[in-house]
PDB file of C-alpha atoms in Angstrom:
ATOM      1  CA  SER O   1      -2.234  -8.758 -23.843  1.00 47.00           C
ATOM      2  CA  LYS O   2      -5.363  -8.023 -25.862  1.00 53.00           C
ATOM      3  CA  GLU O   3      -7.400  -9.389 -22.968  1.00 77.00           C
ATOM      4  CA  CYS O   4      -6.100  -6.710 -20.586  1.00 85.00           C
ATOM      5  CA  LYS O   5      -7.531  -3.226 -20.267  1.00 87.00           C
ATOM      6  CA  GLY O   6      -6.186  -0.279 -18.312  1.00 88.00           C
ATOM      7  CA  PHE O   7      -8.469   2.040 -16.335  1.00 89.00           C
ATOM      8  CA  THR O   8      -7.626   5.344 -14.651  1.00 86.00           C
ATOM      9  CA  CYS O   9      -9.918   7.285 -12.333  1.00 84.00           C
ATOM     10  CA  PHE O  10      -9.096  10.983 -12.218  1.00 81.00           C
ATOM     11  CA  PHE O  11     -10.463  14.222 -10.871  1.00 79.00           C
ATOM     12  CA  GLU O  12     -10.178  16.911 -13.519  1.00 72.00           C
ATOM     13  CA  GLU O  13      -9.152  19.647 -11.083  1.00 65.00           C
ATOM     14  CA  LYS O  14      -6.370  17.751  -9.311  1.00 66.00           C
ATOM     15  CA  ASP O  15      -5.056  14.657 -11.053  1.00 62.00           C
ATOM     16  CA  LEU O  16      -2.092  14.516 -13.411  1.00 67.00           C
ATOM     17  CA  THR O  17      -1.843  10.744 -13.797  1.00 73.00           C
ATOM     18  CA  ALA O  18      -4.300  10.073 -16.630  1.00 76.00           C
ATOM     19  CA  PRO O  19      -1.983  11.214 -19.495  1.00 80.00           C
ATOM     20  CA  LEU O  20       0.869   9.137 -18.059  1.00 81.00           C
ATOM     21  CA  SER O  21      -1.365   6.090 -17.654  1.00 83.00           C
ATOM     22  CA  ARG O  22      -2.449   6.537 -21.272  1.00 84.00           C
ATOM     23  CA  GLU O  23       1.192   6.640 -22.379  1.00 85.00           C
ATOM     24  CA  LEU O  24       2.128   3.563 -20.351  1.00 84.00           C
ATOM     25  CA  THR O  25      -0.744   1.403 -21.591  1.00 85.00           C
ATOM     26  CA  ALA O  26      -0.144   2.528 -25.188  1.00 87.00           C
ATOM     27  CA  SER O  27       3.484   1.383 -24.957  1.00 85.00           C
ATOM     28  CA  MET O  28       2.227  -2.046 -23.825  1.00 84.00           C
ATOM     29  CA  GLY O  29      -0.481  -2.314 -26.454  1.00 87.00           C
ATOM     30  CA  ILE O  30      -3.238  -2.245 -23.847  1.00 88.00           C
ATOM     31  CA  GLU O  31      -6.566  -0.498 -24.312  1.00 88.00           C
ATOM     32  CA  HIS O  32      -6.906   2.388 -21.862  1.00 88.00           C
ATOM     33  CA  LEU O  33     -10.106   3.952 -20.556  1.00 88.00           C
ATOM     34  CA  GLU O  34     -10.263   7.119 -18.458  1.00 88.00           C
ATOM     35  CA  ILE O  35     -12.946   7.757 -15.850  1.00 87.00           C
ATOM     36  CA  ASN O  36     -13.531  11.415 -15.021  1.00 86.00           C
ATOM     37  CA  VAL O  37     -14.971  11.328 -11.508  1.00 87.00           C
ATOM     38  CA  GLU O  38     -17.405  14.005 -10.422  1.00 87.00           C
ATOM     39  CA  ILE O  39     -17.710  14.826  -6.726  1.00 87.00           C
ATOM     40  CA  GLU O  40     -21.395  13.846  -6.642  1.00 92.00           C
ATOM     41  CA  GLU O  41     -20.623  10.416  -8.093  1.00 92.00           C
ATOM     42  CA  TYR O  42     -17.719   9.945  -5.698  1.00 91.00           C
ATOM     43  CA  THR O  43     -19.974  10.823  -2.756  1.00 92.00           C
ATOM     44  CA  GLU O  44     -22.526   8.170  -3.729  1.00 95.00           C
ATOM     45  CA  HIS O  45     -19.836   5.484  -3.914  1.00 95.00           C
ATOM     46  CA  LEU O  46     -18.400   6.676  -0.606  1.00 93.00           C
ATOM     47  CA  LYS O  47     -21.792   6.170   1.046  1.00 94.00           C
ATOM     48  CA  ARG O  48     -22.031   2.664  -0.399  1.00 95.00           C
ATOM     49  CA  VAL O  49     -18.522   1.749   0.817  1.00 94.00           C
ATOM     50  CA  ILE O  50     -19.326   2.890   4.360  1.00 92.00           C
ATOM     51  CA  GLU O  51     -22.497   0.791   4.215  1.00 93.00           C
ATOM     52  CA  LEU O  52     -20.561  -2.254   2.952  1.00 92.00           C
ATOM     53  CA  LEU O  53     -17.818  -2.067   5.574  1.00 89.00           C
ATOM     54  CA  GLY O  54     -20.146  -1.122   8.421  1.00 85.00           C
ATOM     55  CA  SER O  55     -17.734   1.501   9.736  1.00 76.00           C
ATOM     56  CA  PRO O  56     -15.844   4.663   8.819  1.00 74.00           C
ATOM     57  CA  ILE O  57     -13.336   3.822   6.094  1.00 77.00           C
ATOM     58  CA  HIS O  58      -9.565   4.005   6.488  1.00 74.00           C
ATOM     59  CA  SER O  59      -8.823   5.441   3.039  1.00 79.00           C
ATOM     60  CA  HIS O  60     -10.597   7.728   0.581  1.00 80.00           C
ATOM     61  CA  SER O  61      -9.325   5.454  -2.212  1.00 83.00           C
ATOM     62  CA  LEU O  62     -11.913   2.782  -1.370  1.00 89.00           C
ATOM     63  CA  ALA O  63     -14.713   4.883  -2.862  1.00 91.00           C
ATOM     64  CA  SER O  64     -12.649   5.192  -6.047  1.00 88.00           C
ATOM     65  CA  THR O  65     -12.042   1.442  -5.997  1.00 91.00           C
ATOM     66  CA  HIS O  66     -15.785   0.795  -5.796  1.00 94.00           C
ATOM     67  CA  LEU O  67     -16.415   3.212  -8.658  1.00 93.00           C
ATOM     68  CA  MET O  68     -13.642   1.583 -10.685  1.00 92.00           C
ATOM     69  CA  ALA O  69     -15.102  -1.896 -10.091  1.00 94.00           C
ATOM     70  CA  GLU O  70     -18.458  -0.677 -11.352  1.00 95.00           C
ATOM     71  CA  ARG O  71     -16.935   0.722 -14.542  1.00 92.00           C
ATOM     72  CA  VAL O  72     -14.686  -2.242 -15.340  1.00 92.00           C
ATOM     73  CA  LYS O  73     -17.652  -4.571 -14.911  1.00 93.00           C
ATOM     74  CA  GLU O  74     -19.487  -2.536 -17.556  1.00 92.00           C
ATOM     75  CA  HIS O  75     -16.618  -3.319 -19.943  1.00 90.00           C
ATOM     76  CA  GLY O  76     -16.730  -7.067 -19.277  1.00 89.00           C
ATOM     77  CA  VAL O  77     -13.748  -7.120 -16.915  1.00 90.00           C
ATOM     78  CA  ASN O  78     -14.021  -9.450 -13.907  1.00 92.00           C
ATOM     79  CA  ILE O  79     -10.543  -9.139 -12.335  1.00 92.00           C
ATOM     80  CA  LEU O  80      -9.118  -5.816 -11.138  1.00 91.00           C
ATOM     81  CA  TYR O  81      -5.420  -5.438 -10.296  1.00 90.00           C
ATOM     82  CA  GLY O  82      -4.470  -2.780  -7.761  1.00 86.00           C
ATOM     83  CA  GLY O  83      -1.338  -1.739  -5.882  1.00 88.00           C
ATOM     84  CA  GLU O  84      -2.060  -2.847  -2.317  1.00 90.00           C
ATOM     85  CA  GLY O  85       1.123  -3.891  -0.527  1.00 91.00           C
ATOM     86  CA  ALA O  86       3.495  -1.595  -2.424  1.00 91.00           C
ATOM     87  CA  ASP O  87       3.884   0.839   0.491  1.00 89.00           C
ATOM     88  CA  GLU O  88       4.550  -1.925   2.993  1.00 89.00           C
ATOM     89  CA  LEU O  89       7.180  -3.771   0.964  1.00 90.00           C
ATOM     90  CA  SER O  90       8.983  -0.696  -0.389  1.00 89.00           C
ATOM     91  CA  VAL O  91       9.046   1.191   2.945  1.00 87.00           C
ATOM     92  CA  GLY O  92       6.665   3.828   1.646  1.00 85.00           C
ATOM     93  CA  TYR O  93       4.818   5.003   4.747  1.00 82.00           C
ATOM     94  CA  ASN O  94       5.909   8.039   6.757  1.00 77.00           C
ATOM     95  CA  THR O  95       5.727   5.918   9.905  1.00 77.00           C
ATOM     96  CA  TYR O  96       8.854   4.081   8.772  1.00 79.00           C
ATOM     97  CA  SER O  97      10.845   7.311   8.725  1.00 73.00           C
ATOM     98  CA  ASN O  98       9.627   7.962  12.290  1.00 73.00           C
ATOM     99  CA  LEU O  99      10.975   4.538  13.276  1.00 74.00           C
ATOM    100  CA  TYR O 100      14.334   5.153  11.648  1.00 66.00           C
ATOM    101  CA  GLU O 101      15.957   6.467  14.829  1.00 62.00           C
ATOM    102  CA  GLN O 102      14.342   3.838  17.055  1.00 63.00           C
ATOM    103  CA  VAL O 103      16.974   1.163  16.760  1.00 55.00           C
ATOM    104  CA  GLU O 104      16.932  -0.081  20.338  1.00 45.00           C
ATOM    105  CA  HIS O 105      15.648  -3.633  20.539  1.00 40.00           C
ATOM    106  CA  SER O 106      13.449  -2.776  23.513  1.00 42.00           C
ATOM    107  CA  LYS O 107      11.443  -0.022  21.806  1.00 46.00           C
ATOM    108  CA  LEU O 108       8.588  -2.169  20.634  1.00 42.00           C
ATOM    109  CA  SER O 109       5.605  -0.915  22.608  1.00 40.00           C
ATOM    110  CA  THR O 110       4.645   1.906  20.230  1.00 42.00           C
ATOM    111  CA  ILE O 111       4.529  -0.199  17.050  1.00 42.00           C
ATOM    112  CA  TYR O 112       1.126  -1.196  15.703  1.00 41.00           C
ATOM    113  CA  SER O 113      -1.327   1.173  17.263  1.00 42.00           C
ATOM    114  CA  SER O 114      -3.357   0.675  14.086  1.00 43.00           C
ATOM    115  CA  CYS O 115      -3.654  -3.052  14.748  1.00 42.00           C
ATOM    116  CA  VAL O 116      -4.603  -2.487  18.380  1.00 44.00           C
ATOM    117  CA  LYS O 117      -7.328  -0.021  17.331  1.00 46.00           C
ATOM    118  CA  ALA O 118      -8.930  -2.802  15.311  1.00 46.00           C
ATOM    119  CA  LEU O 119      -9.461  -4.838  18.480  1.00 47.00           C
ATOM    120  CA  PRO O 120     -12.194  -4.504  21.120  1.00 49.00           C
ATOM    121  CA  SER O 121     -11.286  -2.030  23.860  1.00 53.00           C
ATOM    122  CA  ASN O 122     -10.610  -4.789  26.367  1.00 57.00           C
ATOM    123  CA  PRO O 123      -7.359  -4.144  28.308  1.00 61.00           C
ATOM    124  CA  THR O 124      -6.566  -7.854  28.599  1.00 64.00           C
ATOM    125  CA  ILE O 125      -6.988  -8.466  24.860  1.00 59.00           C
ATOM    126  CA  VAL O 126      -4.908  -5.396  23.989  1.00 58.00           C
ATOM    127  CA  SER O 127      -2.180  -6.409  26.445  1.00 67.00           C
ATOM    128  CA  ASN O 128      -2.003  -9.944  25.055  1.00 74.00           C
ATOM    129  CA  TRP O 129      -1.983  -8.598  21.500  1.00 69.00           C
ATOM    130  CA  ASN O 130       0.943  -6.286  22.281  1.00 75.00           C
ATOM    131  CA  LYS O 131       2.845  -9.149  23.895  1.00 80.00           C
ATOM    132  CA  GLU O 132       2.321 -11.325  20.803  1.00 82.00           C
ATOM    133  CA  LEU O 133       3.502  -8.538  18.495  1.00 81.00           C
ATOM    134  CA  ASP O 134       6.545  -7.911  20.666  1.00 82.00           C
ATOM    135  CA  LYS O 135       7.358 -11.624  20.570  1.00 86.00           C
ATOM    136  CA  GLN O 136       7.067 -11.729  16.778  1.00 87.00           C
ATOM    137  CA  MET O 137       9.108  -8.533  16.427  1.00 86.00           C
ATOM    138  CA  ASN O 138      11.932 -10.044  18.468  1.00 87.00           C
ATOM    139  CA  THR O 139      11.861 -13.219  16.371  1.00 90.00           C
ATOM    140  CA  LEU O 140      11.934 -11.256  13.110  1.00 90.00           C
ATOM    141  CA  MET O 141      14.720  -9.003  14.388  1.00 89.00           C
ATOM    142  CA  ASP O 142      16.868 -12.050  15.136  1.00 91.00           C
ATOM    143  CA  LYS O 143      16.183 -13.541  11.699  1.00 91.00           C
ATOM    144  CA  PHE O 144      17.105 -10.362   9.816  1.00 90.00           C
ATOM    145  CA  LEU O 145      20.236  -9.922  11.954  1.00 91.00           C
ATOM    146  CA  ASP O 146      21.228 -13.528  11.153  1.00 93.00           C
ATOM    147  CA  LEU O 147      20.820 -12.716   7.440  1.00 89.00           C
ATOM    148  CA  GLY O 148      23.454  -9.988   7.762  1.00 90.00           C
ATOM    149  CA  PHE O 149      21.286  -6.882   8.016  1.00 88.00           C
ATOM    150  CA  ASN O 150      22.405  -4.314  10.596  1.00 86.00           C
ATOM    151  CA  LYS O 151      20.293  -3.435  13.629  1.00 84.00           C
ATOM    152  CA  GLN O 152      18.630  -0.423  12.025  1.00 82.00           C
ATOM    153  CA  GLU O 153      17.750  -2.319   8.854  1.00 85.00           C
ATOM    154  CA  SER O 154      16.494  -5.305  10.842  1.00 88.00           C
ATOM    155  CA  TYR O 155      14.265  -3.119  13.002  1.00 86.00           C
ATOM    156  CA  ILE O 156      12.571  -1.399  10.064  1.00 87.00           C
ATOM    157  CA  LYS O 157      12.292  -4.592   8.007  1.00 88.00           C
ATOM    158  CA  SER O 158      10.694  -6.332  10.998  1.00 89.00           C
ATOM    159  CA  ASN O 159       8.112  -3.545  11.140  1.00 87.00           C
ATOM    160  CA  VAL O 160       7.543  -3.933   7.405  1.00 89.00           C
ATOM    161  CA  MET O 161       6.993  -7.665   7.801  1.00 89.00           C
ATOM    162  CA  ILE O 162       4.499  -7.231  10.664  1.00 88.00           C
ATOM    163  CA  ASP O 163       2.676  -4.565   8.650  1.00 88.00           C
ATOM    164  CA  PHE O 164       2.548  -6.923   5.707  1.00 89.00           C
ATOM    165  CA  LYS O 165       1.264  -9.773   7.866  1.00 87.00           C
ATOM    166  CA  TYR O 166      -1.378  -7.876   9.880  1.00 83.00           C
ATOM    167  CA  GLN O 167      -1.979  -4.312   8.692  1.00 81.00           C
ATOM    168  CA  LEU O 168      -2.240  -5.095   4.975  1.00 87.00           C
ATOM    169  CA  PRO O 169      -4.736  -7.999   5.238  1.00 86.00           C
ATOM    170  CA  MET O 170      -6.878  -6.450   7.999  1.00 77.00           C
ATOM    171  CA  VAL O 171      -7.042  -2.901   6.645  1.00 74.00           C
ATOM    172  CA  GLY O 172      -6.181  -3.126   2.959  1.00 81.00           C
ATOM    173  CA  LEU O 173      -7.000  -6.445   1.346  1.00 89.00           C
ATOM    174  CA  ILE O 174     -10.188  -7.342   3.185  1.00 88.00           C
ATOM    175  CA  ALA O 175     -11.667  -3.870   2.662  1.00 89.00           C
ATOM    176  CA  SER O 176     -10.695  -3.774  -1.022  1.00 91.00           C
ATOM    177  CA  ASP O 177     -12.003  -7.292  -1.645  1.00 92.00           C
ATOM    178  CA  THR O 178     -15.302  -6.459   0.052  1.00 92.00           C
ATOM    179  CA  VAL O 179     -15.683  -3.305  -2.015  1.00 93.00           C
ATOM    180  CA  THR O 180     -14.934  -4.914  -5.396  1.00 94.00           C
ATOM    181  CA  ALA O 181     -16.968  -8.048  -4.615  1.00 95.00           C
ATOM    182  CA  ASP O 182     -20.050  -5.845  -4.236  1.00 96.00           C
ATOM    183  CA  LEU O 183     -19.921  -5.398  -8.029  1.00 94.00           C
ATOM    184  CA  GLY O 184     -18.952  -9.006  -8.821  1.00 94.00           C
ATOM    185  CA  VAL O 185     -15.325  -8.102  -9.482  1.00 95.00           C
ATOM    186  CA  GLU O 186     -12.327  -9.951  -8.032  1.00 94.00           C
ATOM    187  CA  GLY O 187      -9.569  -7.725  -6.662  1.00 90.00           C
ATOM    188  CA  ARG O 188      -5.917  -8.757  -6.923  1.00 91.00           C
ATOM    189  CA  THR O 189      -2.501  -7.222  -6.299  1.00 91.00           C
ATOM    190  CA  PRO O 190       0.901  -8.319  -7.659  1.00 91.00           C
ATOM    191  CA  PHE O 191       2.615  -7.190  -4.455  1.00 92.00           C
ATOM    192  CA  THR O 192       1.514 -10.266  -2.514  1.00 91.00           C
ATOM    193  CA  ARG O 193       3.230 -12.673  -4.916  1.00 92.00           C
ATOM    194  CA  THR O 194       5.918 -14.741  -3.200  1.00 92.00           C
ATOM    195  CA  GLU O 195       8.671 -13.762  -5.661  1.00 94.00           C
ATOM    196  CA  ILE O 196       8.025 -10.038  -5.192  1.00 93.00           C
ATOM    197  CA  VAL O 197       7.785 -10.297  -1.390  1.00 91.00           C
ATOM    198  CA  LYS O 198      11.110 -12.179  -1.263  1.00 91.00           C
ATOM    199  CA  HIS O 199      12.750  -9.633  -3.551  1.00 92.00           C
ATOM    200  CA  PHE O 200      11.812  -6.646  -1.398  1.00 91.00           C
ATOM    201  CA  LEU O 201      12.599  -8.349   1.911  1.00 87.00           C
ATOM    202  CA  ASN O 202      16.063  -9.303   0.635  1.00 88.00           C
ATOM    203  CA  THR O 203      16.787  -5.826  -0.729  1.00 90.00           C
ATOM    204  CA  PRO O 204      19.089  -3.678   1.473  1.00 88.00           C
ATOM    205  CA  LEU O 205      17.256  -0.813   3.141  1.00 86.00           C
ATOM    206  CA  ARG O 206      19.424   1.829   1.444  1.00 86.00           C
ATOM    207  CA  ARG O 207      18.016   0.719  -1.920  1.00 90.00           C
ATOM    208  CA  LEU O 208      14.428   1.109  -0.721  1.00 89.00           C
ATOM    209  CA  PHE O 209      14.598   4.098   1.575  1.00 85.00           C
ATOM    210  CA  ARG O 210      16.906   7.054   2.270  1.00 81.00           C
ATOM    211  CA  HIS O 211      16.748   9.209   5.362  1.00 73.00           C
ATOM    212  CA  ASP O 212      18.969  12.290   5.307  1.00 70.00           C
ATOM    213  CA  GLN O 213      18.696  15.258   7.639  1.00 63.00           C
ATOM    214  CA  ASP O 214      16.402  17.285   5.411  1.00 66.00           C
ATOM    215  CA  ASN O 215      15.299  14.702   2.876  1.00 72.00           C
ATOM    216  CA  ILE O 216      13.361  11.456   3.020  1.00 73.00           C
ATOM    217  CA  LYS O 217      13.045   9.306  -0.081  1.00 80.00           C
ATOM    218  CA  SER O 218      10.979   6.132  -0.051  1.00 83.00           C
ATOM    219  CA  LYS O 219       9.841   3.497  -2.553  1.00 89.00           C
ATOM    220  CA  ILE O 220      13.089   4.053  -4.450  1.00 90.00           C
ATOM    221  CA  PRO O 221      12.791   1.056  -6.864  1.00 91.00           C
ATOM    222  CA  LEU O 222       9.251   2.037  -7.866  1.00 90.00           C
ATOM    223  CA  GLN O 223      10.196   5.697  -8.248  1.00 89.00           C
ATOM    224  CA  ASN O 224      13.195   4.728 -10.393  1.00 91.00           C
ATOM    225  CA  LEU O 225      10.972   2.604 -12.661  1.00 89.00           C
ATOM    226  CA  TYR O 226       8.567   5.531 -12.997  1.00 85.00           C
ATOM    227  CA  LYS O 227      11.358   7.947 -13.907  1.00 87.00           C
ATOM    228  CA  LYS O 228      12.934   5.451 -16.329  1.00 87.00           C
ATOM    229  CA  HIS O 229       9.682   5.105 -18.251  1.00 82.00           C
ATOM    230  CA  PHE O 230       8.319   8.668 -18.127  1.00 81.00           C
ATOM    231  CA  GLY O 231      11.560  10.661 -17.816  1.00 82.00           C
ATOM    232  CA  ILE O 232      10.251  12.651 -14.837  1.00 80.00           C
ATOM    233  CA  ASN O 233       9.998  12.177 -11.093  1.00 80.00           C
ATOM    234  CA  PRO O 234       6.623  11.123  -9.654  1.00 78.00           C
ATOM    235  CA  SER O 235       4.510  14.090  -8.602  1.00 71.00           C
ATOM    236  CA  SER O 236       3.457  14.552  -4.994  1.00 67.00           C
ATOM    237  CA  LYS O 237      -0.013  13.483  -3.972  1.00 61.00           C
ATOM    238  CA  ILE O 238      -2.582  16.257  -4.232  1.00 55.00           C
ATOM    239  CA  GLY O 239      -5.293  16.358  -1.584  1.00 49.00           C
ATOM    240  CA  PHE O 240      -8.863  17.463  -1.980  1.00 45.00           C
TER     241      PHE O 240
END
């Protein structure tokens, strides 16, 4: 669409995605703009994000999101699409591989430490929260088992669903929306659309995630789409 524009933030010394983003947008007939981020500029946006959220931030990407919102606004763009929810739905987090061997129905107490950390440090509240999560996990397990998934698949998919219901909104969407709204930009993600959520939840685990002895492969559908378009495997993330 002529109304769409593609933007890529990159750090010159570490990022390899800008040329690929340029290729992808060109194939779709979309204007593409690259934002070379300097560390000083990133630091200023990081300070603003911490001020906006009133706490230490959960992801370094939020500063980049704030910077991106500022730049897209300069180009007359008011809606910014991101990728929040992709890791949850496509079993992309390392925590899911740690859960892979935990197939016993009773092993529910260690799930959602991230959600519990978001609550006040009141033992009664934390205890009640854990009980509610355990209850919902059991309900989801039964539903996935009834749909024909095996116990291992049902356990991981139940974790995915709880992550999607609690972790994503509390940690991802609210923070991202707050950050982009500071610049008058509306943040959106395609991974919360009903059709996409249903697709991933109904996809067998083996098509999303593989766990061999010495090899873990996650987000298989998204990686396959990447390789189909670019002809190469996605590169590993490069830290600072």
